[in-house]
mmCIF file of C-alpha atoms in Angstrom:
data_model
loop_
_atom_site.group_PDB
_atom_site.id
_atom_site.type_symbol
_atom_site.label_atom_id
_atom_site.label_comp_id
_atom_site.label_asym_id
_atom_site.label_seq_id
_atom_site.Cartn_x
_atom_site.Cartn_y
_atom_site.Cartn_z
ATOM 1 C CA MET A 1 -90.182 71.102 7.091
ATOM 2 C CA PRO A 2 -91.525 74.655 6.738
ATOM 3 C CA PRO A 3 -92.998 76.270 9.858
ATOM 4 C CA ILE A 4 -96.648 75.679 10.700
ATOM 5 C CA LYS A 5 -98.623 78.792 9.856
ATOM 6 C CA ILE A 6 -100.979 80.014 12.566
ATOM 7 C CA THR A 7 -103.272 82.859 11.556
ATOM 8 C CA TYR A 8 -104.731 84.744 14.489
ATOM 9 C CA TYR A 9 -107.721 87.075 14.192
ATOM 10 C CA SER A 10 -108.716 89.442 16.982
ATOM 11 C CA ASP A 11 -110.249 92.788 17.887
ATOM 12 C CA LEU A 12 -108.300 95.052 20.241
ATOM 13 C CA LEU A 13 -111.443 95.773 22.276
ATOM 14 C CA CYS A 14 -112.300 92.089 22.716
ATOM 15 C CA VAL A 15 -111.842 90.989 26.323
ATOM 16 C CA TRP A 16 -111.317 87.350 25.329
ATOM 17 C CA ALA A 17 -108.403 88.312 23.080
ATOM 18 C CA TRP A 18 -106.887 90.247 25.980
ATOM 19 C CA ILE A 19 -107.344 87.315 28.365
ATOM 20 C CA GLY A 20 -106.090 84.804 25.804
ATOM 21 C CA GLN A 21 -103.016 86.722 24.657
ATOM 22 C CA ARG A 22 -100.752 84.666 26.883
ATOM 23 C CA ARG A 23 -101.762 81.509 24.995
ATOM 24 C CA LEU A 24 -100.462 83.034 21.787
ATOM 25 C CA ASP A 25 -97.314 84.144 23.602
ATOM 26 C CA GLN A 26 -96.895 80.629 24.997
ATOM 27 C CA LEU A 27 -97.170 79.138 21.513
ATOM 28 C CA ALA A 28 -94.402 81.442 20.328
ATOM 29 C CA SER A 29 -92.263 80.477 23.320
ATOM 30 C CA ASP A 30 -92.873 76.726 23.118
ATOM 31 C CA PHE A 31 -92.577 76.256 19.370
ATOM 32 C CA GLY A 32 -90.243 79.055 18.276
ATOM 33 C CA THR A 33 -89.255 78.768 14.627
ATOM 34 C CA LYS A 34 -91.455 75.698 14.160
ATOM 35 C CA ILE A 35 -94.436 78.019 13.782
ATOM 36 C CA GLU A 36 -95.142 81.234 11.899
ATOM 37 C CA ILE A 37 -97.687 83.563 13.501
ATOM 38 C CA GLU A 38 -99.640 85.871 11.217
ATOM 39 C CA THR A 39 -102.103 88.301 12.787
ATOM 40 C CA HIS A 40 -105.114 90.089 11.364
ATOM 41 C CA PHE A 41 -107.738 92.341 12.900
ATOM 42 C CA CYS A 42 -111.425 91.533 12.747
ATOM 43 C CA SER A 43 -114.227 94.038 13.138
ATOM 44 C CA VAL A 44 -116.175 93.060 16.253
ATOM 45 C CA PHE A 45 -116.289 96.531 17.810
ATOM 46 C CA ALA A 46 -116.449 98.621 14.636
ATOM 47 C CA ASP A 47 -119.376 100.495 16.203
ATOM 48 C CA ALA A 48 -118.655 99.846 19.859
ATOM 49 C CA TRP A 49 -121.333 102.179 21.212
ATOM 50 C CA GLY A 50 -124.002 100.740 18.950
ATOM 51 C CA LYS A 51 -123.020 97.191 19.884
ATOM 52 C CA ILE A 52 -123.048 97.854 23.622
ATOM 53 C CA GLU A 53 -126.123 100.098 23.717
ATOM 54 C CA GLY A 54 -127.963 97.531 21.605
ATOM 55 C CA GLY A 55 -127.295 94.966 24.320
ATOM 56 C CA LYS A 56 -127.342 95.529 28.066
ATOM 57 C CA GLY A 57 -125.867 99.014 27.916
ATOM 58 C CA PHE A 58 -122.557 100.180 29.329
ATOM 59 C CA ASP A 59 -123.427 99.346 32.936
ATOM 60 C CA GLY A 60 -124.507 95.859 31.976
ATOM 61 C CA PHE A 61 -121.462 95.296 29.786
ATOM 62 C CA ASN A 62 -119.147 96.456 32.559
ATOM 63 C CA ALA A 63 -120.802 94.003 34.955
ATOM 64 C CA HIS A 64 -120.474 91.225 32.367
ATOM 65 C CA LEU A 65 -116.750 91.849 31.887
ATOM 66 C CA ARG A 66 -116.118 91.940 35.616
ATOM 67 C CA GLU A 67 -117.893 88.595 35.931
ATOM 68 C CA VAL A 68 -116.138 86.784 33.065
ATOM 69 C CA THR A 69 -112.649 87.959 34.039
ATOM 70 C CA THR A 70 -112.946 86.802 37.659
ATOM 71 C CA PRO A 71 -111.644 83.248 36.967
ATOM 72 C CA PHE A 72 -108.471 84.605 35.317
ATOM 73 C CA PRO A 73 -106.011 85.865 37.956
ATOM 74 C CA HIS A 74 -103.361 86.744 35.352
ATOM 75 C CA VAL A 75 -105.398 89.760 34.200
ATOM 76 C CA GLU A 76 -106.488 92.784 36.214
ATOM 77 C CA LEU A 77 -109.592 94.456 34.820
ATOM 78 C CA HIS A 78 -110.149 98.136 35.498
ATOM 79 C CA PRO A 79 -113.317 98.322 37.637
ATOM 80 C CA ARG A 80 -114.810 101.091 35.501
ATOM 81 C CA VAL A 81 -113.988 99.673 32.077
ATOM 82 C CA TRP A 82 -116.463 101.005 29.481
ATOM 83 C CA LEU A 83 -117.986 103.363 32.074
ATOM 84 C CA ASP A 84 -115.520 106.256 31.868
ATOM 85 C CA ALA A 85 -113.355 105.732 28.775
ATOM 86 C CA ARG A 86 -115.691 104.637 25.979
ATOM 87 C CA PRO A 87 -113.921 104.091 22.652
ATOM 88 C CA ARG A 88 -116.391 104.581 19.829
ATOM 89 C CA SER A 89 -114.628 102.021 17.665
ATOM 90 C CA SER A 90 -111.716 99.603 17.651
ATOM 91 C CA ALA A 91 -110.945 100.676 14.074
ATOM 92 C CA SER A 92 -108.798 103.643 15.111
ATOM 93 C CA ALA A 93 -106.482 101.480 17.221
ATOM 94 C CA HIS A 94 -106.401 98.835 14.491
ATOM 95 C CA LEU A 95 -105.415 101.506 11.977
ATOM 96 C CA PHE A 96 -102.575 102.655 14.216
ATOM 97 C CA ILE A 97 -101.150 99.131 14.487
ATOM 98 C CA LYS A 98 -101.447 98.575 10.733
ATOM 99 C CA ALA A 99 -99.379 101.735 10.211
ATOM 100 C CA ILE A 100 -96.651 100.309 12.448
ATOM 101 C CA GLU A 101 -96.774 96.990 10.585
ATOM 102 C CA LEU A 102 -96.284 98.832 7.300
ATOM 103 C CA ILE A 103 -93.272 100.658 8.719
ATOM 104 C CA GLU A 104 -91.797 97.351 9.889
ATOM 105 C CA ALA A 105 -92.271 95.846 6.433
ATOM 106 C CA GLU A 106 -90.698 98.913 4.857
ATOM 107 C CA ASP A 107 -87.658 98.685 7.130
ATOM 108 C CA GLY A 108 -87.265 95.011 6.257
ATOM 109 C CA GLU A 109 -85.917 93.951 9.652
ATOM 110 C CA ALA A 110 -86.764 90.294 10.274
ATOM 111 C CA LEU A 111 -87.861 90.011 13.892
ATOM 112 C CA ALA A 112 -89.633 87.256 15.755
ATOM 113 C CA TRP A 113 -93.344 87.957 16.155
ATOM 114 C CA THR A 114 -93.002 88.640 19.894
ATOM 115 C CA ASP A 115 -90.197 91.158 19.319
ATOM 116 C CA ARG A 116 -91.980 93.342 16.780
ATOM 117 C CA ALA A 117 -93.025 96.859 17.755
ATOM 118 C CA SER A 118 -96.475 96.191 16.280
ATOM 119 C CA THR A 119 -96.956 93.145 18.528
ATOM 120 C CA ARG A 120 -95.822 94.973 21.638
ATOM 121 C CA ALA A 121 -97.855 98.077 20.805
ATOM 122 C CA ALA A 122 -101.009 96.019 20.244
ATOM 123 C CA TRP A 123 -100.588 94.383 23.647
ATOM 124 C CA ALA A 124 -99.879 97.754 25.265
ATOM 125 C CA LEU A 125 -103.105 99.155 23.797
ATOM 126 C CA ARG A 126 -105.142 96.202 25.076
ATOM 127 C CA CYS A 127 -103.710 96.693 28.563
ATOM 128 C CA ALA A 128 -104.182 100.458 28.403
ATOM 129 C CA PHE A 129 -107.893 99.914 27.890
ATOM 130 C CA PHE A 130 -108.764 96.857 29.938
ATOM 131 C CA GLN A 131 -106.297 97.294 32.793
ATOM 132 C CA HIS A 132 -105.894 101.061 32.980
ATOM 133 C CA GLY A 133 -109.229 102.299 31.630
ATOM 134 C CA ARG A 134 -107.850 104.562 28.885
ATOM 135 C CA ASP A 135 -109.549 105.432 25.603
ATOM 136 C CA ILE A 136 -107.347 103.698 23.053
ATOM 137 C CA SER A 137 -109.315 105.155 20.155
ATOM 138 C CA SER A 138 -107.565 108.462 20.940
ATOM 139 C CA TYR A 139 -104.703 109.137 18.538
ATOM 140 C CA GLU A 140 -102.773 111.023 21.220
ATOM 141 C CA ILE A 141 -102.895 108.005 23.522
ATOM 142 C CA GLN A 142 -101.860 105.740 20.658
ATOM 143 C CA CYS A 143 -98.873 107.967 19.937
ATOM 144 C CA GLU A 144 -97.651 107.581 23.506
ATOM 145 C CA PHE A 145 -96.973 103.958 22.632
ATOM 146 C CA ALA A 146 -95.329 104.885 19.339
ATOM 147 C CA ASP A 147 -92.886 106.948 21.369
ATOM 148 C CA GLU A 148 -92.414 104.115 23.871
ATOM 149 C CA PHE A 149 -91.546 101.578 21.177
ATOM 150 C CA GLY A 150 -89.405 103.910 19.096
ATOM 151 C CA VAL A 151 -91.693 104.428 16.104
ATOM 152 C CA ALA A 152 -91.611 107.993 14.781
ATOM 153 C CA ARG A 153 -94.982 109.729 14.781
ATOM 154 C CA ALA A 154 -94.170 111.330 11.427
ATOM 155 C CA ARG A 155 -93.813 107.910 9.828
ATOM 156 C CA ILE A 156 -97.124 106.747 11.291
ATOM 157 C CA GLU A 157 -98.862 109.876 10.041
ATOM 158 C CA GLU A 158 -97.362 109.282 6.599
ATOM 159 C CA LYS A 159 -98.977 105.828 6.469
ATOM 160 C CA LEU A 160 -102.287 107.258 7.666
ATOM 161 C CA CYS A 161 -102.322 110.202 5.247
ATOM 162 C CA SER A 162 -101.280 108.116 2.241
ATOM 163 C CA SER A 163 -104.207 105.711 2.845
ATOM 164 C CA GLU A 164 -101.745 102.806 3.069
ATOM 165 C CA ALA A 165 -102.823 102.028 6.629
ATOM 166 C CA ILE A 166 -106.555 102.094 5.896
ATOM 167 C CA THR A 167 -105.962 99.909 2.850
ATOM 168 C CA ALA A 168 -104.110 97.370 4.998
ATOM 169 C CA LEU A 169 -106.862 97.427 7.619
ATOM 170 C CA LEU A 170 -109.644 96.999 5.069
ATOM 171 C CA ARG A 171 -107.656 94.126 3.589
ATOM 172 C CA ASP A 172 -107.699 92.474 7.037
ATOM 173 C CA TYR A 173 -111.451 92.919 7.303
ATOM 174 C CA GLN A 174 -111.913 91.519 3.799
ATOM 175 C CA ILE A 175 -109.788 88.488 4.665
ATOM 176 C CA CYS A 176 -112.018 87.886 7.685
ATOM 177 C CA ASN A 177 -115.092 88.085 5.481
ATOM 178 C CA ASP A 178 -113.603 85.828 2.795
ATOM 179 C CA HIS A 179 -112.614 83.177 5.338
ATOM 180 C CA GLY A 180 -115.808 83.334 7.366
ATOM 181 C CA ILE A 181 -114.202 84.578 10.577
ATOM 182 C CA LYS A 182 -117.097 85.136 12.960
ATOM 183 C CA GLY A 183 -115.450 86.572 16.039
ATOM 184 C CA SER A 184 -112.464 87.298 18.250
ATOM 185 C CA PRO A 185 -110.151 85.611 18.955
ATOM 186 C CA THR A 186 -109.929 82.945 16.252
ATOM 187 C CA PHE A 187 -106.969 80.664 15.509
ATOM 188 C CA VAL A 188 -106.797 79.202 12.003
ATOM 189 C CA MET A 189 -104.399 76.437 10.951
ATOM 190 C CA ASN A 190 -103.943 73.823 8.252
ATOM 191 C CA GLU A 191 -105.174 76.031 5.402
ATOM 192 C CA GLY A 192 -108.428 76.739 7.209
ATOM 193 C CA ARG A 193 -109.250 73.127 8.131
ATOM 194 C CA GLN A 194 -108.669 73.731 11.836
ATOM 195 C CA ARG A 195 -110.325 76.654 13.614
ATOM 196 C CA LEU A 196 -110.410 77.440 17.295
ATOM 197 C CA PHE A 197 -112.670 80.275 18.380
ATOM 198 C CA GLY A 198 -113.134 82.101 21.650
ATOM 199 C CA ASN A 199 -111.900 81.117 25.103
ATOM 200 C CA VAL A 200 -109.997 77.990 24.042
ATOM 201 C CA GLY A 201 -107.568 76.324 26.450
ATOM 202 C CA TYR A 202 -103.875 76.229 25.643
ATOM 203 C CA ARG A 203 -103.653 72.427 25.606
ATOM 204 C CA LEU A 204 -106.213 72.223 22.822
ATOM 205 C CA ILE A 205 -104.334 74.781 20.734
ATOM 206 C CA GLU A 206 -101.070 72.978 21.458
ATOM 207 C CA ALA A 207 -102.564 69.622 20.426
ATOM 208 C CA ASN A 208 -103.558 71.053 17.053
ATOM 209 C CA VAL A 209 -100.056 72.393 16.470
ATOM 210 C CA LEU A 210 -98.402 69.127 17.526
ATOM 211 C CA GLU A 211 -100.638 67.178 15.170
ATOM 212 C CA LEU A 212 -99.663 69.419 12.278
ATOM 213 C CA LEU A 213 -95.982 69.063 13.145
ATOM 214 C CA ARG A 214 -96.362 65.357 12.482
ATOM 215 C CA ASN A 215 -96.692 66.503 8.874
ATOM 216 C CA PRO A 216 -99.857 64.757 7.660
ATOM 217 C CA PRO A 217 -100.165 64.403 3.875
ATOM 218 C CA THR A 218 -101.533 67.518 2.185
ATOM 219 C CA ASP A 219 -104.582 65.623 0.955
ATOM 220 C CA GLN A 220 -105.389 64.240 4.399
ATOM 221 C CA ALA A 221 -107.218 66.190 7.069
ATOM 222 C CA SER A 222 -105.677 66.359 10.520
ATOM 223 C CA TRP A 223 -107.269 64.202 13.210
ATOM 224 C CA CYS A 224 -107.645 67.203 15.552
#
């Protein structure tokens, strides 16, 4: 039986994707080669300042994040998140990760999803912002993680300057639009029949995967 494909959509500046990352990691740990994880970026914070200022403002958004993260002891939110470092957009960080993904594809080394430099760099950027209060839209900060994970800056810049990275990112955004992805994070399985959006518990995600592993007929919808 081929692995179950799980497509995961998220925005690097989405707090729920940061909180929920360990559920994706747990899936990879529990199911191993039985699943195939494919990730795409969605554009929730394309204009982060406009989004936040159009709501309760930076002070209000900071208070909101401090409130919603309180029940999750596995994450440590920087108390001044969005007050000091204020990324204008998630697109810059997304672009950086797409460049790394392109380099990985070019090198052709088959690694498990959790072992890829792009996966580890994306997580490092999330933590840099939410836990350490750094502006991850800064290219210099992004490049610190390229150095950490052994990806040459020159190769990243090549993907940026050639427009390959922006093409890959825009392709992600188009996929989100084509498949009606409304927010971050979103899990999609079973050729789009099963979608789990937002702060979804691990057991519910696991139940969907287990149901699909029972290999229902292709013309029959899963019971989950």
